Amino acid sequence: MTRSFADRHIGPDTNELDRILDTVGVGSMGELAARAVPASILDAVGETGLDVLPPAVSEHDALTELAALAHSNTVATSMIGLGYYDTLTPPVLVRNLLENPAWYTAYTPYQPEISQGRLEALLNFQTMVSDLTGMEVANASMLDEATAAAEAMTLLQRANRKSTSQRLLVDTDLFPQTRTVLTTRAEPLGITLVEADLSSGELPEGDFFGVVLQTPGASGRIADPAAVIAAAHDRGALVAVGADLLALTLITPPGDLGADVCFGTTQRFGVPLGFGGPHAGYLAVRTAHARQLPGRLVGVSVDADGDRAYRLALQTREQHIRREKATSNICTAQVLLAIVAAMYASYHGADGLRAIARRVHGHAERLAGGLGDAVVHERFFDTVLVSVPGGAEAVVAKAKGRGINLRLVDADHVSVACDEATTEAQVAIVLECFGAGGMPETAALPSIETRTSAYLTHPAFTRYHTETAMLRYLRQLSDKDIALDRSMIPLGSCTMKLNATAEMEPITWPGFARLHPYAPVEDTPGMLRVIEDLEHWLAAVTGYDRVSLQPNAGSQGEYVGLLAIRRYHLDRGDTHRDTCLIPSSAHGTNAASAAMAGLRVEVVKCRDNGDVDLDDLRAKIADHADRLACIMITYPSTHGVYEHEVAELCALVHDAGGQVYVDGANLNALVGLARPGRFGGDVSHLNLHKTFCIPHGGGGPGVGPVAVRDHLAPYLPGDPLQPDSHAVSAARYGSASILPITWAYIRMMGADGLRRATLTAIASANYLARRLDPHFPVLYTGENGMVAHECILDLREITKRTGVTVDDVAKRLADYGFHAPTMSFPVAGTLMVEPTESENLEELDAFADAMIAIKGEIDEVAAGTWPVEQSPLRGAPHTAAALVGDWNYPYSRETAVYPLGVHSRRAKVWPAVRRIDGAFGDRNLVCSCPPLEAYTD
Ligand SMILES: *Cc1c(COP(=O)(O)O)cnc(C)c1O
């Protein structure tokens, strides 16, 4: 029998599946579908909409097709700039980090004890950003530069408690895409953008809560922001400065000039262009604003043995706690790319980065020298703006003919950006295209090297300059973490499934990786084909009419969908429709996104069985009748159940003139079985990093496409270079370079494979529910006692009785070699388990056995064998170091670290640290690398 890709993607084979179905108590997959999924929404086989998908092909054939598409793209020399620069990723980082499943298959580090490797790498990222910008605290990554600017805008407003102004002053020399995203994000919040040329250092009249500028500017010019910062502070406004990190190795950083916030991208630190993404944006602030930072912040704390340990500080899962009052909706960030950038800085060190910056600047200087008076600005870093009255198009065309893309600014101006990959020969060609003569040795320009403060002096940036040292550092860090390459990661709602190597290979191919997002369309037919195919396929899978791939995380997709709803109502004159109903069980990002979209959140209750309470819904609809904009539900619900009344729910909202948003994070329970666009949804976002095999990267990248019915299609985001496009990302197709992953997945699975994957995911979840329910009761089930693709284990009774908490069980699982399930979402005191289709029966059973063994330990606590504080549960996780020296626990060392016996066949995971004290870290907030002394003792 030849195995198909689907056979390799799906864990259980036919025999195993029979045993799984047997335990679940159904005779076939068909019966499983009929029992689990409500008949009212279940598509008949052959009527799933998936017939538009091409038939499945093998890994080899899919890669051959993708290679042809990649080859059809023209990898020109890109000198377009505008925030995107070619970069030379050190091969040691390509192979051992970017292409290494130990790094790219990890989850967000919510379980810090088994995530110390990536937490350390992210702390290096934060240190790198705060050092280079001269700021005090940086977070661990934004989705891109433009969204970082948007987050800076709202942060300025939150932080500026003295100002009541709703006006934000924006410099004209901002990247156009940054300005567009600011415009999109400002409008629903009632913020007015005022644009002005701030290069003189003077501000226009009036009050502003904040000022946003950029250095170097979009035109390449380096203006000294000091005067603007001082004037803004005098006026009671706070200042955010966008800055290029490579330039900051030479020029005075915004932090040294008194800026309050600094933002930008870290793309050119080794992260391929990728047609626009994914790259890590950054955001850095003064200590006074640290608690206002959106997104993830890694902090230093201590573990139970008093050793240093890292964890996410402050706002971990902030949305779940603060919901519509959250500072931002960002959830999935850009962890993998942030780590690439940090390692790039570690590998080159301060001297290396400075040398790269000088080389880049040297190329720009030679260009300027050759172009003489045609150069518009005297002070620039890498980008030279050239005046060619009436001749700009001709120059750009000439360069295109020589394989170089320049930026056409207008009919009279061309801009040329140099980068790490630029060569002398290319500079010479560009000069020829401008009709300039030979290259002068030096240009008589003032030095831009004004920076006096030191940076990257920490050992993290001085110890790993050789390949051997870097290779071992990467290995040493990833060995501390549990990723999918070590065990299943049964995280409910997060769908941690196989990310096949064949899906991953294309993303570093130059034909996809080295495309500039604003490259001419004729350069990118293959990339655009991947995008078009995917839009088409995802529309078919979801039953919607149109798809936008622009949002670069699920939360961004939510935001786009809600904005579309808002604008739809406004266009119809329904200006009063501003209320978004959200069930109490919803993911926290839902409420946060609604608030960002200018909607009021009203919570709808859930019934005891976990379903949305339709009586409460009717009451809420009546209460808010005229103001109802939409409802935002998750389907199947975050309770892991297919609610049978979903069609009725949608009808109630539609009848009242509202729209239905279906959060598609749980699409792994629907693909090939039911389509939200057909059972009542008007709009959904999907998470390609959940259902469609893009790996989590340790907390990003992600892709959160939004799918809509026809009537909302006019409101999808457009080209960010167009000011009124309502774009939400800096690049038109968001994180385009990882789309081949999903393309390959769908291409290799085909309609049958996708449907089989969904059914297997449901079967496996129900199998675990059956096996674990006697030990940890399953909280919610649907009408036939079935769960969907995940199940919630209720520990609240156990905790009440024995004091053993979900934390104890989660940490103890690490001693057994497993990553914990999702903790306390959507219900506090529970664990949510999602096995996905990719785990075979052996792994499912190993997990169930570990959980059952842990229940045995809980029973020992209940029986008084160990007090809970002295139990292996509370002591978990146990490190190797903890075994050395005195042993003051009432259980043995063997019980601690080999709970199933030394000879149990499962590979031993040794957590790097003991249980981490989170509160200590929040009280003593340290968010950059610990000082030098920490390394000498
Ligand atoms: C993961 C998830 C989200 C958010 O997606 P991100 O990509 O992390 O922004 C939203 N809703 C639900 C139900 C989710 O599981």
CSV table of C-alpha atoms in Angstrom, one decimal, residues 666 862 917:
chain,number,residue,atom,x,y,z
A,666,ASN,CA,-12.1,26.2,15.9
A,862,ALA,CA,-6.6,13.1,49.2
A,917,ASP,CA,7.2,32.7,41.1
